Short mmCIF file of C-alpha atoms in Angstrom, two decimals:
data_model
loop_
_atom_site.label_atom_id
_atom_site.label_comp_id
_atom_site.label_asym_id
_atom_site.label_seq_id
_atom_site.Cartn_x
_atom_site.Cartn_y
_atom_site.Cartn_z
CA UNK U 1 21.33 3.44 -6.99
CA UNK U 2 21.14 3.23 -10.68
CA UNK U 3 18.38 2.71 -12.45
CA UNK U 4 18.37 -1.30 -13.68
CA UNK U 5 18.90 -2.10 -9.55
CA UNK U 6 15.57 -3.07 -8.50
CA UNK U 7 14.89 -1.10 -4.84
CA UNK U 8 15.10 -3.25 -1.71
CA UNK U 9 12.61 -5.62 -1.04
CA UNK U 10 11.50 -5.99 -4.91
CA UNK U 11 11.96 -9.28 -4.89
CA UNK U 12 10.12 -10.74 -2.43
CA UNK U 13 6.83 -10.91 -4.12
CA UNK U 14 4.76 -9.92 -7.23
CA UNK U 15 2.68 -7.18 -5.81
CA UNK U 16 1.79 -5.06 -8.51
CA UNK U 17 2.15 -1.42 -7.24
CA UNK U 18 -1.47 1.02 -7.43
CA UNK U 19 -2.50 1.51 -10.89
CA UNK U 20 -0.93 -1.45 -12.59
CA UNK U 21 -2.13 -4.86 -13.47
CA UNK U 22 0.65 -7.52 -13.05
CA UNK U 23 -0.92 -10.30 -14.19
CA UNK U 24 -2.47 -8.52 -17.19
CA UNK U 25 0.58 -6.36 -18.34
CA UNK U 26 2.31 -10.18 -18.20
CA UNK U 27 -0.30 -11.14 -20.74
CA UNK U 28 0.09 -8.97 -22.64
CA UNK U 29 3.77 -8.43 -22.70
CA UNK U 30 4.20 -12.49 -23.27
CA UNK U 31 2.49 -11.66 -26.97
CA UNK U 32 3.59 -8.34 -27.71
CA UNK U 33 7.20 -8.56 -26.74
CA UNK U 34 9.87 -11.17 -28.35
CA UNK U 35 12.02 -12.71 -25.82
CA UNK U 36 10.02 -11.97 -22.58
CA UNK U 37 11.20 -14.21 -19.94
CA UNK U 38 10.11 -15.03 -16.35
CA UNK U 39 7.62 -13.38 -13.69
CA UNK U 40 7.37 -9.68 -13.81
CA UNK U 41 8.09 -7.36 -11.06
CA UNK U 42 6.90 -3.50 -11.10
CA UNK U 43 8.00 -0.74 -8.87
CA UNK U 44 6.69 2.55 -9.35
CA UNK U 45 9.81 5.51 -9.70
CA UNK U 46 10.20 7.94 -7.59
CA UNK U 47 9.28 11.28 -9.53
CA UNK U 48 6.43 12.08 -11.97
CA UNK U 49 4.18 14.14 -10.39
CA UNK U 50 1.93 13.67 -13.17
CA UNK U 51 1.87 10.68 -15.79
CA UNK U 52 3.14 7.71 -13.15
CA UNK U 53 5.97 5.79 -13.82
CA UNK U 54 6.76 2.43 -13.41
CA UNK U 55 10.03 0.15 -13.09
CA UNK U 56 9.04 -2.96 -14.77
CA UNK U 57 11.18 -6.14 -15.13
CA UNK U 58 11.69 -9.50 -16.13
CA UNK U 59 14.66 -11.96 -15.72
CA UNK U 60 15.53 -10.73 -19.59
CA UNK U 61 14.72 -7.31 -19.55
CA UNK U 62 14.01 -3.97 -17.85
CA UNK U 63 11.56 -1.33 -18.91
CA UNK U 64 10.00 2.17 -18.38
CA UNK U 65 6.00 1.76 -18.25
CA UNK U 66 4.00 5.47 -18.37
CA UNK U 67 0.32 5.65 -17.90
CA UNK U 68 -1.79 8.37 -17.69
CA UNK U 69 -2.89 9.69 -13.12
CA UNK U 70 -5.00 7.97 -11.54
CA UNK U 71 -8.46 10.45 -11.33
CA UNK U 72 -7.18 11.89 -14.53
CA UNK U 73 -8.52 15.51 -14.78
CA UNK U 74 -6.41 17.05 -17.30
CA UNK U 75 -6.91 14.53 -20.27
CA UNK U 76 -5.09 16.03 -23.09
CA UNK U 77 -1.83 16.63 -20.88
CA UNK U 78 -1.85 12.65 -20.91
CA UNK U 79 -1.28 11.55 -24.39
CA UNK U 80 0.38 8.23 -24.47
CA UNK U 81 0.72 7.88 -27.94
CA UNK U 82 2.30 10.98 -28.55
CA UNK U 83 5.12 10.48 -26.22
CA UNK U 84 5.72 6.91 -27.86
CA UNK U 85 5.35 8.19 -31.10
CA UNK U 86 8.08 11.36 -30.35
CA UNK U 87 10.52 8.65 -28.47
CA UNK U 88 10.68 6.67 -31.72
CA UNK U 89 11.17 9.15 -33.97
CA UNK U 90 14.07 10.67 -32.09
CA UNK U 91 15.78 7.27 -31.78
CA UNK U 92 17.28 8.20 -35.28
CA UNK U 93 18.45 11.50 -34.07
CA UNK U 94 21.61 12.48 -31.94
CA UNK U 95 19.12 13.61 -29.13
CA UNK U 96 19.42 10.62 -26.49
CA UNK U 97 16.21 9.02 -25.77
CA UNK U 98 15.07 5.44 -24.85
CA UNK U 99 14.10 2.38 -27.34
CA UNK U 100 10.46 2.66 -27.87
CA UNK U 101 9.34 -0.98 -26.62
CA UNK U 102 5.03 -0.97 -27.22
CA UNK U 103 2.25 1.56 -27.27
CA UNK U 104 -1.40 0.41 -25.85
CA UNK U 105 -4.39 1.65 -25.91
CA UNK U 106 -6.25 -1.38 -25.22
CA UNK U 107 -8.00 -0.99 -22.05
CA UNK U 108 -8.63 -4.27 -21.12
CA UNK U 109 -4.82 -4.57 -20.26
CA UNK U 110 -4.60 -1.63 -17.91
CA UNK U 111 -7.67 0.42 -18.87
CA UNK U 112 -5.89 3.28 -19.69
CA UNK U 113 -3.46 3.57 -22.67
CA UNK U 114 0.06 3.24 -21.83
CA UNK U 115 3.54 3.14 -23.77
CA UNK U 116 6.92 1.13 -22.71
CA UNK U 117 10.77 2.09 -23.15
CA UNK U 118 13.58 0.53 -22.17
CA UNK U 119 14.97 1.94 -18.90
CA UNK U 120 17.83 3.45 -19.60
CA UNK U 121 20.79 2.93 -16.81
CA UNK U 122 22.37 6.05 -15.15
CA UNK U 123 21.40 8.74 -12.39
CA UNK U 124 18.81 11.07 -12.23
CA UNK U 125 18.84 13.96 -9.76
CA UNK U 126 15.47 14.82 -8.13
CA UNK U 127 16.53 16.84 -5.44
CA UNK U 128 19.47 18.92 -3.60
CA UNK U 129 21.06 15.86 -1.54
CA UNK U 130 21.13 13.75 -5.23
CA UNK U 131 23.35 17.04 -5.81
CA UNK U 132 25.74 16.82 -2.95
CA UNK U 133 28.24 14.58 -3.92
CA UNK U 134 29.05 15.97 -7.02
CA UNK U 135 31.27 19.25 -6.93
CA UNK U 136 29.99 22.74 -8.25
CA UNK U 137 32.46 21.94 -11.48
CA UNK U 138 29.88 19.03 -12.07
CA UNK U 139 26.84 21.01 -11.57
CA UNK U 140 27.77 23.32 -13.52
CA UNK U 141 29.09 20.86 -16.85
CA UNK U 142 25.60 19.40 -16.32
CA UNK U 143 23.51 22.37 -16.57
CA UNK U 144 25.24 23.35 -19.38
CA UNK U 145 24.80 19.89 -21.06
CA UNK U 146 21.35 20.31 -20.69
CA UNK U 147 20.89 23.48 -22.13
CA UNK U 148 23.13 22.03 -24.86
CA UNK U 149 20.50 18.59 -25.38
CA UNK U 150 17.67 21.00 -25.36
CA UNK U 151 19.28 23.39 -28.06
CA UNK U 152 19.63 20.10 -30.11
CA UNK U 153 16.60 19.11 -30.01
CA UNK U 154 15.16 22.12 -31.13
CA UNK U 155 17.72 22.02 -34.02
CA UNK U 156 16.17 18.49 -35.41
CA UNK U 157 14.52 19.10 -38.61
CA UNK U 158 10.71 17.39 -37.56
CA UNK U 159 9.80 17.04 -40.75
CA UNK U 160 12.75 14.68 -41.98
CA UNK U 161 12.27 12.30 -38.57
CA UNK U 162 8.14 11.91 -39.89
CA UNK U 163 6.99 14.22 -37.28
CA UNK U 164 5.24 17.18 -39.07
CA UNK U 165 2.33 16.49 -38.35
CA UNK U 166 3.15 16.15 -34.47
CA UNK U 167 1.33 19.80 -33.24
CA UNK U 168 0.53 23.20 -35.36
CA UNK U 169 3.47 25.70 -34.88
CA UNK U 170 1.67 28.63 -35.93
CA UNK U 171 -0.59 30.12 -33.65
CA UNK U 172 1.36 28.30 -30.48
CA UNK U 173 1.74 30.87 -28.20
CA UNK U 174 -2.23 31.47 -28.54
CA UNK U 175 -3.14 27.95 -28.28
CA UNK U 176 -1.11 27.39 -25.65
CA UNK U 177 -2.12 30.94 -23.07
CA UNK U 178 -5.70 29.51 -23.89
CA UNK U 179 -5.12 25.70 -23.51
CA UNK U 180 -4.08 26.61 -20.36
CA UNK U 181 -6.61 28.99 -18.67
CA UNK U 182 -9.05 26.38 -19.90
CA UNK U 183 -6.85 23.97 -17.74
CA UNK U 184 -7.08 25.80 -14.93
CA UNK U 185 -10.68 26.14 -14.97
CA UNK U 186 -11.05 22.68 -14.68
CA UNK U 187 -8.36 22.20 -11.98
CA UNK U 188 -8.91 24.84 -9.98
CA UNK U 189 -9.48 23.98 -6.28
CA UNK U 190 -9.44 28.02 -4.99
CA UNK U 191 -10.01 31.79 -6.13
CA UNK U 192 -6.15 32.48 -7.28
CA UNK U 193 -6.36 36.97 -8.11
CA UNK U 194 -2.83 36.86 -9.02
CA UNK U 195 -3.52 34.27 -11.71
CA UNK U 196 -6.10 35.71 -13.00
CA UNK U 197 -4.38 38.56 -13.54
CA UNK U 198 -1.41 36.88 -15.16
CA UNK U 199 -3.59 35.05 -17.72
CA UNK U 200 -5.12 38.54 -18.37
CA UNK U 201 -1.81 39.79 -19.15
CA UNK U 202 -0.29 37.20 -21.04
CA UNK U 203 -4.03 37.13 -23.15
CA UNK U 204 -2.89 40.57 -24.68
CA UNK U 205 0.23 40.38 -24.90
CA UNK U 206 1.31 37.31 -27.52
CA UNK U 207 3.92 37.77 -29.55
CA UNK U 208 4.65 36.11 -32.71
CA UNK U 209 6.11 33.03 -32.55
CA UNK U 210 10.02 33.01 -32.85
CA UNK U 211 10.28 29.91 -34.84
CA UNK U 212 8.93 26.10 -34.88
CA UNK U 213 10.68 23.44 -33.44
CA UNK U 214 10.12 20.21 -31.52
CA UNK U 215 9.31 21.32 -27.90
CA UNK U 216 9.70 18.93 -25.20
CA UNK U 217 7.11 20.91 -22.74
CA UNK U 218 8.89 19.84 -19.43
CA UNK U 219 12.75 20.11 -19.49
CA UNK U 220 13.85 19.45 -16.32
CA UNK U 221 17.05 18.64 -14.55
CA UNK U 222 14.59 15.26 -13.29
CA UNK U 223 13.77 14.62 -16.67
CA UNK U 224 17.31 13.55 -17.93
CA UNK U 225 18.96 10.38 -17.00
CA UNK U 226 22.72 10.90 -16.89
CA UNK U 227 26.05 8.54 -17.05
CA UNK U 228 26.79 7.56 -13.31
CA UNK U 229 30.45 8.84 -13.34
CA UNK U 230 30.23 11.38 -15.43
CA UNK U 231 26.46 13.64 -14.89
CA UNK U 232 27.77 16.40 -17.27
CA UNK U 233 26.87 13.17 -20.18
CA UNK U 234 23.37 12.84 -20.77
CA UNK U 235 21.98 9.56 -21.81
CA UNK U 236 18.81 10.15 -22.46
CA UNK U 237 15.60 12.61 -22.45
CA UNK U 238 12.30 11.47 -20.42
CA UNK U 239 9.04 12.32 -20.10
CA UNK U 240 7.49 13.58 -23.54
CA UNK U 241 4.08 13.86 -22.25
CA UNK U 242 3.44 17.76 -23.50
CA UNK U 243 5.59 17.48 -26.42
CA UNK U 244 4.75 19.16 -30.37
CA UNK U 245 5.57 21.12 -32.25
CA UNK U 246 5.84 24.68 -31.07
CA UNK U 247 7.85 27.79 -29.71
CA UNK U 248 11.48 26.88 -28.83
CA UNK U 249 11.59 29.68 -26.58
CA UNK U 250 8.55 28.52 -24.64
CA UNK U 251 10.64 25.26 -23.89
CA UNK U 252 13.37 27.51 -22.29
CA UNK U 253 11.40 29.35 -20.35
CA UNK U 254 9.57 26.83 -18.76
CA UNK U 255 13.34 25.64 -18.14
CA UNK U 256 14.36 28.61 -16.30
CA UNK U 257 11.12 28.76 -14.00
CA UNK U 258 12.01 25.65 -12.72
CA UNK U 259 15.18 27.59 -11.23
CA UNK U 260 12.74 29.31 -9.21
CA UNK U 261 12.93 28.52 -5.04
CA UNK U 262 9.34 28.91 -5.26
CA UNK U 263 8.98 25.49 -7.26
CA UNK U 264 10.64 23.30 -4.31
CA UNK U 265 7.42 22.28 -2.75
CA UNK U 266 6.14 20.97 -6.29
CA UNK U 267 8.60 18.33 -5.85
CA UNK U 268 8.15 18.01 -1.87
CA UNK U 269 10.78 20.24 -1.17
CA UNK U 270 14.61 20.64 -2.07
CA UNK U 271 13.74 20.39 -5.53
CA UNK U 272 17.59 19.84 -7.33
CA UNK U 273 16.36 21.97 -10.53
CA UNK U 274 15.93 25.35 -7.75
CA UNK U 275 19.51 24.67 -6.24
CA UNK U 276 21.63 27.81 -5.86
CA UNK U 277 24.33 25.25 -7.03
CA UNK U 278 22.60 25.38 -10.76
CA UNK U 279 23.22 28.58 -12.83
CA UNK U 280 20.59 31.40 -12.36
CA UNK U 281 17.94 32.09 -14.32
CA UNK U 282 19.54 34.82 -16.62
CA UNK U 283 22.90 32.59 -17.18
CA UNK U 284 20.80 29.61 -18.24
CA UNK U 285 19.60 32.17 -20.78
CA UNK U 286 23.13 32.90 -22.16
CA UNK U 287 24.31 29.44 -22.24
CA UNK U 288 21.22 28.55 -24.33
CA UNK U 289 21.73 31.41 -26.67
CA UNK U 290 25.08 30.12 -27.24
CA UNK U 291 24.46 26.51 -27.83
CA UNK U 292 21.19 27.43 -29.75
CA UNK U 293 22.48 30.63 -31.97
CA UNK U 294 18.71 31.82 -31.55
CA UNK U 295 18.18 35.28 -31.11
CA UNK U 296 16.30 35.60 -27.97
CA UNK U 297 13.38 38.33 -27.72
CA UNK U 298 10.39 38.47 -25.71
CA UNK U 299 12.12 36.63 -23.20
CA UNK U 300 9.87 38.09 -20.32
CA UNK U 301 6.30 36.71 -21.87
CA UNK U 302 8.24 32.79 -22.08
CA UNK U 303 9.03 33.06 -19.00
CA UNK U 304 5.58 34.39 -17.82
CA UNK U 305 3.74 32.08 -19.78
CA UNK U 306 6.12 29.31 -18.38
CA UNK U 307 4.84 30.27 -14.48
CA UNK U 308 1.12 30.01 -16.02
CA UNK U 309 1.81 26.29 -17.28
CA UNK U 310 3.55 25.48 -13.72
CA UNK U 311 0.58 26.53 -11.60
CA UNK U 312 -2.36 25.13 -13.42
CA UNK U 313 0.36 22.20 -13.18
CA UNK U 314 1.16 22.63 -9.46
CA UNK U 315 -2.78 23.06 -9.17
CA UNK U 316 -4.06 19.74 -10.75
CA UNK U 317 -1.57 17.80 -8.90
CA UNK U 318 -2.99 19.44 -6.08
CA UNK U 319 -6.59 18.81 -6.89
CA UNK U 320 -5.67 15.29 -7.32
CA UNK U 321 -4.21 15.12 -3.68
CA UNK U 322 -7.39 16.40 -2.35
CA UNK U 323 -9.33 13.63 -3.86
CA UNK U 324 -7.05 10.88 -3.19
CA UNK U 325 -5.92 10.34 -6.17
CA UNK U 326 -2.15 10.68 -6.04
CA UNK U 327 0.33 8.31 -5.18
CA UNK U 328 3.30 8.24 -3.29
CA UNK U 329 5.16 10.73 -1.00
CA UNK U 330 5.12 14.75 -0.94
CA UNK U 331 1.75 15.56 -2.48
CA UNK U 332 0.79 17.71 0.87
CA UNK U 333 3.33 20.21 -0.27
CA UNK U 334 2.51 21.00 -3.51
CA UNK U 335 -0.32 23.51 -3.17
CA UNK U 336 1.57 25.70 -1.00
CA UNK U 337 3.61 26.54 -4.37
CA UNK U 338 0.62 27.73 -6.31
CA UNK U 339 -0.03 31.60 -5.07
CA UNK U 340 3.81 31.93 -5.00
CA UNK U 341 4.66 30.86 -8.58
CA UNK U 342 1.64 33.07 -9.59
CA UNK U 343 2.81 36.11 -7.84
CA UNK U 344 6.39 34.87 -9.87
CA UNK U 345 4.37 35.16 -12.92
CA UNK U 346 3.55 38.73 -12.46
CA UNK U 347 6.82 39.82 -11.68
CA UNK U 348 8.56 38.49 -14.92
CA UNK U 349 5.81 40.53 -16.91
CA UNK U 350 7.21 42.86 -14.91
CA UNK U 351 10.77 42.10 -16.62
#
């Protein structure tokens, strides 16, 4: 299934799915939106294990709609505006990304802010059976075009596409090692040693940052929609939620944790970015270094610091589980990954 076929059963009535407001969002969208047309429909997309997702439609049009978790408890991760506001400045770049639609932050509508982008038509591949029909040649071509999208982006000069004021490259690393214990201790749902120890570690042991790019925070094979007969083509780049301006090499290694087994269970299991079929976590690092020309140093702190961000990740979707505030399928599984991707943490200090 594509992504402009609305699932089985759409159809049959106007039930908005949980956290959105049918007959509100149609208020809104008659005023804000030229050319609206019809009832709207909403399904919420499979994925997004943290900003939810929605599949809305009308009989003219079909759109992306991302608002911030229900029982939000990490409130800066959820920045609507700033994924709008990234979306349309990249629309006049070569890095593929979706037509920014609206951004609102009226919360009478939804009462949350949310932001709208057209829904872009292609495949995305969540887990290991969305792999299987393709052949390893495919795989591979689309691993590789990945890399290649996320060397571009860091390539885009921010400050010509109106974004320099988007985040505060220098001092990243810092911000970022801190921003994220201080995440944890508001997520945290257990006593976690091996984290502790990893945030220890990583505290004295920032390096400078290698240069300042555009960072999109959560590049994931799940984050990319791709062209149907062809999944080595990317057509465009989702989910901006943790995007600035930053590290590049923080972006990559974040990339290459998801390549970790240990992550499965984050997605509720078979997880396509931790396939065998995808290159390994070393490879990944020489394609990128090839598409990117970027020396690569300190490779074993990005990747550490990458683990960090997944658990206090893994661990706030996990805390929202446990107080009901998730929804959809596969949430159970998720805080089985933390202690693992911790201990993983430890060992790429280890190098």
């Amino acid at each position: 299934m594509t992504a402009l076929e609305p699932p089985r059963g759409a159809e049959e009535g106007l039930v908005a799915p949980p956290g959105l407001d049918l007959a509100a969002l149609s208020a809104y969208l008659d005023a804000a939106v030229p050319g609206r047309s019809g009832p709207l429909r909403a399904t919420l997309l499979s994925g997004g294990r943290s900003n939810l997702t929605y599949h809305v439609w009308d009989d003219a049009a079909h759109w992306a709609l991302r608002r911030p978790p229900l029982g939000n408890l990490t409130p800066s991760a959820h920045d609507m505006r700033r994924e709008y506001r990234v979306v349309a400045a990249l629309r006049q770049t070569p890095i593929p990304v979706a037509d920014a639609v609206v951004y609102c932050d009226d919360p009478a509508v939804l009462g949350v802010p949310f932001a709208m982008v057209s829904l872009v038509d292609g495949v995305v591949l969540r887990s290991r059976a969305d792999l299987a029909p393709y052949s390893d040649a495919d795989v591979r071509r689309c691993a590789e075009n990945l890399l290649r999208t996320l060397a571009r982006l860091h390539a885009v000069d921010h400050r010509a596409v109106g974004l320099e004021r988007f985040g505060r490259p220098e001092g990243y690393l810092r911000r970022q090692v801190d921003r994220w214990w201080g995440q944890w201790e508001r997520v945290r749902t257990r006593a976690l040693p091996d984290l502790d120890a990893l945030h220890s570690r990583l505290d004295t042991a920032v390096p400078a940052e290698s240069d300042a790019s555009i960072v999109h925070g959560d590049a994931r094979i799940d984050n990319f929609v791709l062209d149907p007969d062809d999944i080595g083509v990317v057509r465009a780049l989702l989910d901006w939620e943790m995007a600035t301006l930053g590290d590049p090499l923080a972006d990559l290694g974040l990339t290459v944790v998801y390549r970790d087994p240990d992550f499965d269970p984050v997605l509720g299991g078979s997880a396509a970015a931790a396939s065998d079929r995808m290159p390994g976590g070393d490879e990944m690092i020489e394609i990128y270094a090839r598409e990117s020309g970027r020396d690569i140093v300190n490779m074993d702190f990005y990747l550490a610091l990458g683990y960090f961000k997944l658990v206090v990740i893994a661990e706030g979707i996990h805390a929202r589980h446990l107080a009901g505030n998730t929804v959809g399928e596969g949430f159970d599984l998720v805080g089985q990954a933390v202690p693992a991707l911790a201990a993983g943490g430890l060992r790429a200090l280890a190098g």
